[in-house]
Structure formats: C-alpha cells, structure tokens
PDB file of C-alpha atoms in Angstrom:
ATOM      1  CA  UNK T 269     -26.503 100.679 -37.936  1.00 45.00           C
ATOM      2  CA  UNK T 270     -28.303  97.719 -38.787  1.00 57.00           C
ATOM      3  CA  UNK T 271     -28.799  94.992 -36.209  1.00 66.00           C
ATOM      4  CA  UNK T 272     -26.781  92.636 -38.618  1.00 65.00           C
ATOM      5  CA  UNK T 273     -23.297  94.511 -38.417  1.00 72.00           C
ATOM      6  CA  UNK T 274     -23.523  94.685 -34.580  1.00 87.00           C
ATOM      7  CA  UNK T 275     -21.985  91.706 -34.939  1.00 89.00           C
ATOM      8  CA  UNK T 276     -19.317  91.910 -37.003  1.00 92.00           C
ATOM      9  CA  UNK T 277     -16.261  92.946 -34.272  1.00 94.00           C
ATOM     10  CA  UNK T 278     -17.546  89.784 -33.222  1.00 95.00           C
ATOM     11  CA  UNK T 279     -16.827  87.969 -36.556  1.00 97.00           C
ATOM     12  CA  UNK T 280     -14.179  89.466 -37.198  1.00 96.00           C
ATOM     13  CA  UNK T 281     -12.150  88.509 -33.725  1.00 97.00           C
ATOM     14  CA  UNK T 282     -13.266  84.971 -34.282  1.00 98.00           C
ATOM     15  CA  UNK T 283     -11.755  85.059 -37.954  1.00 97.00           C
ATOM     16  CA  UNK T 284      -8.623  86.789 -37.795  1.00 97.00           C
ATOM     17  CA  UNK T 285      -8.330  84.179 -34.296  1.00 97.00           C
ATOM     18  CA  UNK T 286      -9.295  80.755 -36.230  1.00 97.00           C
ATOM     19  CA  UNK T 287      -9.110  80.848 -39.972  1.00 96.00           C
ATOM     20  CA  UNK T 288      -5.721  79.751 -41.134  1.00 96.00           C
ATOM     21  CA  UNK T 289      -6.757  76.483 -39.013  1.00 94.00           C
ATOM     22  CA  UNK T 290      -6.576  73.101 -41.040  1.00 94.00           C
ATOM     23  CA  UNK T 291     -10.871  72.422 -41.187  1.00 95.00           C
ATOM     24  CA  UNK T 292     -11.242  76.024 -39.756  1.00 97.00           C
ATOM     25  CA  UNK T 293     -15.156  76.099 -40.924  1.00 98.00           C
ATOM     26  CA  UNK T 294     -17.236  74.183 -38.558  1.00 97.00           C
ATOM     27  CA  UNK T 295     -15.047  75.486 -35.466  1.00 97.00           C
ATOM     28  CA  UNK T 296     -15.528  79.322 -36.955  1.00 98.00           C
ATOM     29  CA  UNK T 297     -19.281  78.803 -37.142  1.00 98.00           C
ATOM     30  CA  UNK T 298     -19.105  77.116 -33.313  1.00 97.00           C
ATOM     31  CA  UNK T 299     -17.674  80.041 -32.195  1.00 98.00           C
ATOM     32  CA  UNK T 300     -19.780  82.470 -33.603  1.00 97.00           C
ATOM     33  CA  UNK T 301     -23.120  81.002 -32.435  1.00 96.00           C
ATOM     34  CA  UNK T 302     -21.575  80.906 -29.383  1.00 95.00           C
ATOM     35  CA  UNK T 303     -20.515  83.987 -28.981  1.00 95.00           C
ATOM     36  CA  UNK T 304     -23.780  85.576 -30.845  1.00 94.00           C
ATOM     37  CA  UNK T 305     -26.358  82.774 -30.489  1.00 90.00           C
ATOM     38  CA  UNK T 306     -27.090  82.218 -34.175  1.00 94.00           C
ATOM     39  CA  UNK T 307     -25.084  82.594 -37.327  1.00 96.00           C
ATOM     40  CA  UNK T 308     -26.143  86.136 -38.873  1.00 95.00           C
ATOM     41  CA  UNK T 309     -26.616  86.610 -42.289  1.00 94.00           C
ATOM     42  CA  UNK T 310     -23.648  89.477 -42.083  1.00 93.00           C
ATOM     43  CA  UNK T 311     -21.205  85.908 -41.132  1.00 96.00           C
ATOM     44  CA  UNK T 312     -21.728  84.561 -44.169  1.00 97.00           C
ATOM     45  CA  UNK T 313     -19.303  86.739 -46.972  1.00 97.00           C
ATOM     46  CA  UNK T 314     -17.013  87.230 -44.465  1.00 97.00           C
ATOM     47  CA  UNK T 315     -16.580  83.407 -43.460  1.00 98.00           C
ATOM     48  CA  UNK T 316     -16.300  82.919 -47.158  1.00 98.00           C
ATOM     49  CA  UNK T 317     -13.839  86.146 -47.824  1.00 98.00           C
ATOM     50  CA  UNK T 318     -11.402  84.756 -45.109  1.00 97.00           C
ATOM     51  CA  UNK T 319     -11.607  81.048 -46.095  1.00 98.00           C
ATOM     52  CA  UNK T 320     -11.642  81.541 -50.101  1.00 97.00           C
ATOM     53  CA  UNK T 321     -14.971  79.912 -50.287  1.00 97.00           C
ATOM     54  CA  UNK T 322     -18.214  80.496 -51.925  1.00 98.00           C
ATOM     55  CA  UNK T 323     -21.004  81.848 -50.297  1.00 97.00           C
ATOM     56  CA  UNK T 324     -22.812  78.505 -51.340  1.00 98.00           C
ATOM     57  CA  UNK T 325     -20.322  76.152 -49.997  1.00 97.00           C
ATOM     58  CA  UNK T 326     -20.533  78.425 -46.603  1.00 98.00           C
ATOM     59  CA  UNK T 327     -24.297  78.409 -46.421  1.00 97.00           C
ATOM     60  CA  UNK T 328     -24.247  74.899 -47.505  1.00 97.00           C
ATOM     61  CA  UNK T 329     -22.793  73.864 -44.499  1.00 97.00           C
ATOM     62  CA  UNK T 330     -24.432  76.139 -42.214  1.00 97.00           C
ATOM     63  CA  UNK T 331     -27.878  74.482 -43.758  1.00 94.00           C
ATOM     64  CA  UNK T 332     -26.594  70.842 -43.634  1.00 93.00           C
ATOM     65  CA  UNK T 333     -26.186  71.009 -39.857  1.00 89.00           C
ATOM     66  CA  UNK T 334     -29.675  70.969 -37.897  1.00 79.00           C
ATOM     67  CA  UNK T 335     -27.816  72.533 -34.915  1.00 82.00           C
ATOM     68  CA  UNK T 336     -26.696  75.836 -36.703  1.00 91.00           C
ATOM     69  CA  UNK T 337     -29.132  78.877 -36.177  1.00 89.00           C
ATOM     70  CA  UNK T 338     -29.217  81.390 -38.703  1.00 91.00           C
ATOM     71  CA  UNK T 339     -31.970  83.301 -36.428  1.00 87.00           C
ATOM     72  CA  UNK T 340     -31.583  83.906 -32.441  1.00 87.00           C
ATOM     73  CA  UNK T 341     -32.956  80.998 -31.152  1.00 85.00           C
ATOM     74  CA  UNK T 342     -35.989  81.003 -28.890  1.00 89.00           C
ATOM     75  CA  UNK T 343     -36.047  81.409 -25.108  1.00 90.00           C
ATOM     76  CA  UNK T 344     -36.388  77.779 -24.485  1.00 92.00           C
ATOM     77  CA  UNK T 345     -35.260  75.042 -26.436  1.00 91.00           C
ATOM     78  CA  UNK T 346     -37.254  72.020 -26.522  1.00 93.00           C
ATOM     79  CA  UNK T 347     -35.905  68.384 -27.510  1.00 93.00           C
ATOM     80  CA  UNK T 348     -38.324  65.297 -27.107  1.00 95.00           C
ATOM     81  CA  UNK T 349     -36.829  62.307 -28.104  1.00 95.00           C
ATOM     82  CA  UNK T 350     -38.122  60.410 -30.404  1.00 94.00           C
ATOM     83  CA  UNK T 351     -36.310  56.736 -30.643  1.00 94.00           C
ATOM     84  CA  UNK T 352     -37.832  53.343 -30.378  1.00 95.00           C
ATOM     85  CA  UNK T 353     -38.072  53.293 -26.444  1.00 95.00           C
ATOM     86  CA  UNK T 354     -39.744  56.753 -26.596  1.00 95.00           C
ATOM     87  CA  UNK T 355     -42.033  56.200 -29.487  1.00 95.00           C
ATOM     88  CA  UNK T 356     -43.073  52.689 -27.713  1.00 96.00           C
ATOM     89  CA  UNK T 357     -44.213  54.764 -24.577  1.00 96.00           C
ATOM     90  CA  UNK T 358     -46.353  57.586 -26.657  1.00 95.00           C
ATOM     91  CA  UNK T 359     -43.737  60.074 -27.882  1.00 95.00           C
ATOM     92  CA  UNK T 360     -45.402  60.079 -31.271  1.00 94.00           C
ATOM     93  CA  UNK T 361     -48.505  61.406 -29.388  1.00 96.00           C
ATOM     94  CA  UNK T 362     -46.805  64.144 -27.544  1.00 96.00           C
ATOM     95  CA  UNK T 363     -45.076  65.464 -30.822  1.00 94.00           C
ATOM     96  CA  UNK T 364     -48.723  65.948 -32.081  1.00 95.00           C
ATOM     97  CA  UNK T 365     -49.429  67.932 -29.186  1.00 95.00           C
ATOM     98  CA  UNK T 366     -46.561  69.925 -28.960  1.00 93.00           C
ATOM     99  CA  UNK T 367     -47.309  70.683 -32.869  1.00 92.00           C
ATOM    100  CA  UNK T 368     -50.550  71.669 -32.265  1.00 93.00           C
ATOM    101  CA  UNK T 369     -50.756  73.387 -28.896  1.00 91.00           C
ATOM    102  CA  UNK T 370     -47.348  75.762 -30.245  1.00 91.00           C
ATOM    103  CA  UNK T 371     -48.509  75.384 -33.745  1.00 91.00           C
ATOM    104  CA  UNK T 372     -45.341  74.426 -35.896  1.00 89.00           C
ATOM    105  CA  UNK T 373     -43.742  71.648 -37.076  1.00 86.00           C
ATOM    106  CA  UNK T 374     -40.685  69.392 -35.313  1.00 84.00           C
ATOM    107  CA  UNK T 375     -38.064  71.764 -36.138  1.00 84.00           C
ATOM    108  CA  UNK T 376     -39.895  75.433 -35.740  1.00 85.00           C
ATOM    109  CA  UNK T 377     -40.161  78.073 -32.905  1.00 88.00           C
ATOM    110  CA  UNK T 378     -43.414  79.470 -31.760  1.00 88.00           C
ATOM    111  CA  UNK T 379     -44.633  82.504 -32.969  1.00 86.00           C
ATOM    112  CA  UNK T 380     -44.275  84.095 -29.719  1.00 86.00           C
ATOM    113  CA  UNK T 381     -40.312  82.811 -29.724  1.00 86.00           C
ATOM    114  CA  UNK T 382     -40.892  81.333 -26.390  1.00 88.00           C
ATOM    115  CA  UNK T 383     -40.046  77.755 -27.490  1.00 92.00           C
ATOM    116  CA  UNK T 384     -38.252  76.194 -30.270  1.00 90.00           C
ATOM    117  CA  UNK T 385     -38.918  72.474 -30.908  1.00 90.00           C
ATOM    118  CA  UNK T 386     -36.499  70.285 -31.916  1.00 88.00           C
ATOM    119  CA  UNK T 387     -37.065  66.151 -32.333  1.00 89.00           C
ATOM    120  CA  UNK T 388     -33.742  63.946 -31.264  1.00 92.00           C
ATOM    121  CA  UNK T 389     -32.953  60.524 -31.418  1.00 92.00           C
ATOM    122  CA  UNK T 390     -31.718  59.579 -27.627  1.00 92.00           C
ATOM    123  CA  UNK T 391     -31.288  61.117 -24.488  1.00 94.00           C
ATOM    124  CA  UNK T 392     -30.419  58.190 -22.399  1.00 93.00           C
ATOM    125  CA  UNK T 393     -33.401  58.123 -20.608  1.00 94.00           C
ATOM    126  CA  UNK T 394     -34.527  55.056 -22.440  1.00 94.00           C
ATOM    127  CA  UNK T 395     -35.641  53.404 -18.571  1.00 95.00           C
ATOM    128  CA  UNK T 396     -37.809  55.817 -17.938  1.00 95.00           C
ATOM    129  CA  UNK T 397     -39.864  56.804 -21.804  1.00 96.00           C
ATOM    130  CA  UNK T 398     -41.074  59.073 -22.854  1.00 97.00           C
ATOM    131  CA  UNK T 399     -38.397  61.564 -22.014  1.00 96.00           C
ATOM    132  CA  UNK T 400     -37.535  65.364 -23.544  1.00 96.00           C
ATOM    133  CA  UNK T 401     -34.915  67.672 -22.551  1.00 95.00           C
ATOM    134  CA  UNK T 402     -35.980  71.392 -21.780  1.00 95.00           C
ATOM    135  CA  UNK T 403     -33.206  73.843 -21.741  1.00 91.00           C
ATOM    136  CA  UNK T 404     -30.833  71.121 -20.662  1.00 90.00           C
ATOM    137  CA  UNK T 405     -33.019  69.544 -18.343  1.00 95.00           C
ATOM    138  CA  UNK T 406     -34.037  65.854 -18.746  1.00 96.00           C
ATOM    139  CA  UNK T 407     -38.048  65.851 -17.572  1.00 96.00           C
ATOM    140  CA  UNK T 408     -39.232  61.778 -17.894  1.00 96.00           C
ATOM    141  CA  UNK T 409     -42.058  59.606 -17.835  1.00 96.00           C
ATOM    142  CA  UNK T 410     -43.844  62.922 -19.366  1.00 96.00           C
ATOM    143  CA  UNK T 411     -47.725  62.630 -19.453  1.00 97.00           C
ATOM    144  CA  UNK T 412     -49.408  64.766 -21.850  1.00 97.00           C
ATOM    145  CA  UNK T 413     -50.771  66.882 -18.873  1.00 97.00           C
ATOM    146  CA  UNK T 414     -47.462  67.282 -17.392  1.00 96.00           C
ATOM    147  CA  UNK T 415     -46.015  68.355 -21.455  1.00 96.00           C
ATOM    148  CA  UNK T 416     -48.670  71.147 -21.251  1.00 95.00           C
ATOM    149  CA  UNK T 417     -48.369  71.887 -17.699  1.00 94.00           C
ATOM    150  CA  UNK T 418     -43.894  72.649 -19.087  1.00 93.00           C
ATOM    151  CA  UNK T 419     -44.911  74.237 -22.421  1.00 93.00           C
ATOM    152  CA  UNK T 420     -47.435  76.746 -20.275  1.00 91.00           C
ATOM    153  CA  UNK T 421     -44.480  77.363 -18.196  1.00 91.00           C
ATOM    154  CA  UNK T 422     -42.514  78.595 -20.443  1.00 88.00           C
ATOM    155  CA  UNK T 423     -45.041  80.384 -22.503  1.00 85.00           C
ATOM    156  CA  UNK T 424     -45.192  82.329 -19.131  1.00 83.00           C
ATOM    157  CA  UNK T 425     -41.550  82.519 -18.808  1.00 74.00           C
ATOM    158  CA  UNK T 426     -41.892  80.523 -15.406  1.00 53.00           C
ATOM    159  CA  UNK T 427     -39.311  78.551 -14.230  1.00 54.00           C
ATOM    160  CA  UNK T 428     -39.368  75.712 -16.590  1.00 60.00           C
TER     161      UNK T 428
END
C-alpha cells in the first residue's frame, strides 16, 4: 500500500468528525496536519468529495497558507525573524547565511531534511535583535557564530 493511503483512516475520522461544520475547511486541514504532520496529496479529493468543492479551490487554499505542509516537514523548524528591529541588528545578514550554509531559499528545507527555514515577521523579542525561534525556542542576540554553532546542532541531531 502506498505510503499516501496510510493515511486515509486518518482523513477519513477527521471528515466524517468535522465536515458538515459552517467554514469546515481550514479547521479540516488543521486537524489533519496535526494529526499527520503535513497535508498528503491522498487529503486532497477527499476534502473536496466531502465538502462539494473542487480540487482547485481545496489546493488553493492549502497553497495560499504558508503554514500548510503538503510534505512532512523537517526535523527542525527554523523561524528568524525578520522585522524592522531584527533587520536593524543584522538579520538580513544571517538569512544569507542560513541560505548559503543549508543551501535553499527562506521558505525551503535542507536537502538532508534536518531543517526547514521559514522567515517571520515578529517574535516579540524586539529588546533583544536579532532573534529566531528553533523548534519553539526563542534563541536572541544571535551572532553569526552562535547561528552556525544551532544549525550544526541540528544537522547533528544534537540537542538544539
């Protein structure tokens, strides 16, 4: 059986469960990256079967929000800010070296799937810039030796 329709019990629970719902499409899609981690391809006709939509207007949405995964998403996620108070303190700088020393662009995932990297526009910790979150973790006042010394980390699968 293909990976893919491992996950449909999984779908299917969450549909039968949430899609007579008034606005039942974002909270389906929630649920099922979630549950599964990332929105499979497999999600897709069924979310539309259930919901009488197309399979554009269902991939449409999934594509329209940066926070939907239609892959399983890497072991670490990565989030350096990238507002005024961070870009005033270097954040610009660390982007390019995140780009080049995982080699992708702000919104990819190394080739190794150790790290995805994902730009966002506050994390609060406009006091103390520049500032990234890593797995939920605020680090601040990042140097670029301390951004490689968290990247290698995680690369190793170290404590990050």
């Amino acid at each position: 059986m293909p990976d893919e329709l491992l996950h449909l019990p999984v779908i299917q629970r969450i549909l039968a469960r949430d899609k007579d719902a008034p606005g039942a499409l974002l909270p389906i899609l929630h649920a099922i990256q979630h549950d599964i981690g990332f929105i499979p391809d497999a999600a897709v006709p069924e979310i539309a079967h259930a919901l009488n939509l197309s399979l554009a207007e269902v991939r449409g949405v999934i594509s329209f929000y940066h926070d939907f995964r239609t892959s399983p998403p890497a072991r670490h996620t990565l989030r350096l800010c990238r507002a005024e108070s961070c870009q005033s303190r270097g954040a610009e700088a660390l982007a390019a070296q995140l780009r080049d020393q995982l080699a992708l662009d702000d919104h990819g995932t190394s080739a190794d799937g150790a790290i995805s990297l994902r730009p966002v526009y506050c994390l609060g910790a406009c006091a103390c810039s520049p500032a990234l979150e890593l797995d939920g973790q605020v680090h601040a006042r990042l140097t670029p030796e301390r951004l490689r010394a968290l990247v290698n980390a995680c690369r190793e699968d170290a404590a990050c």
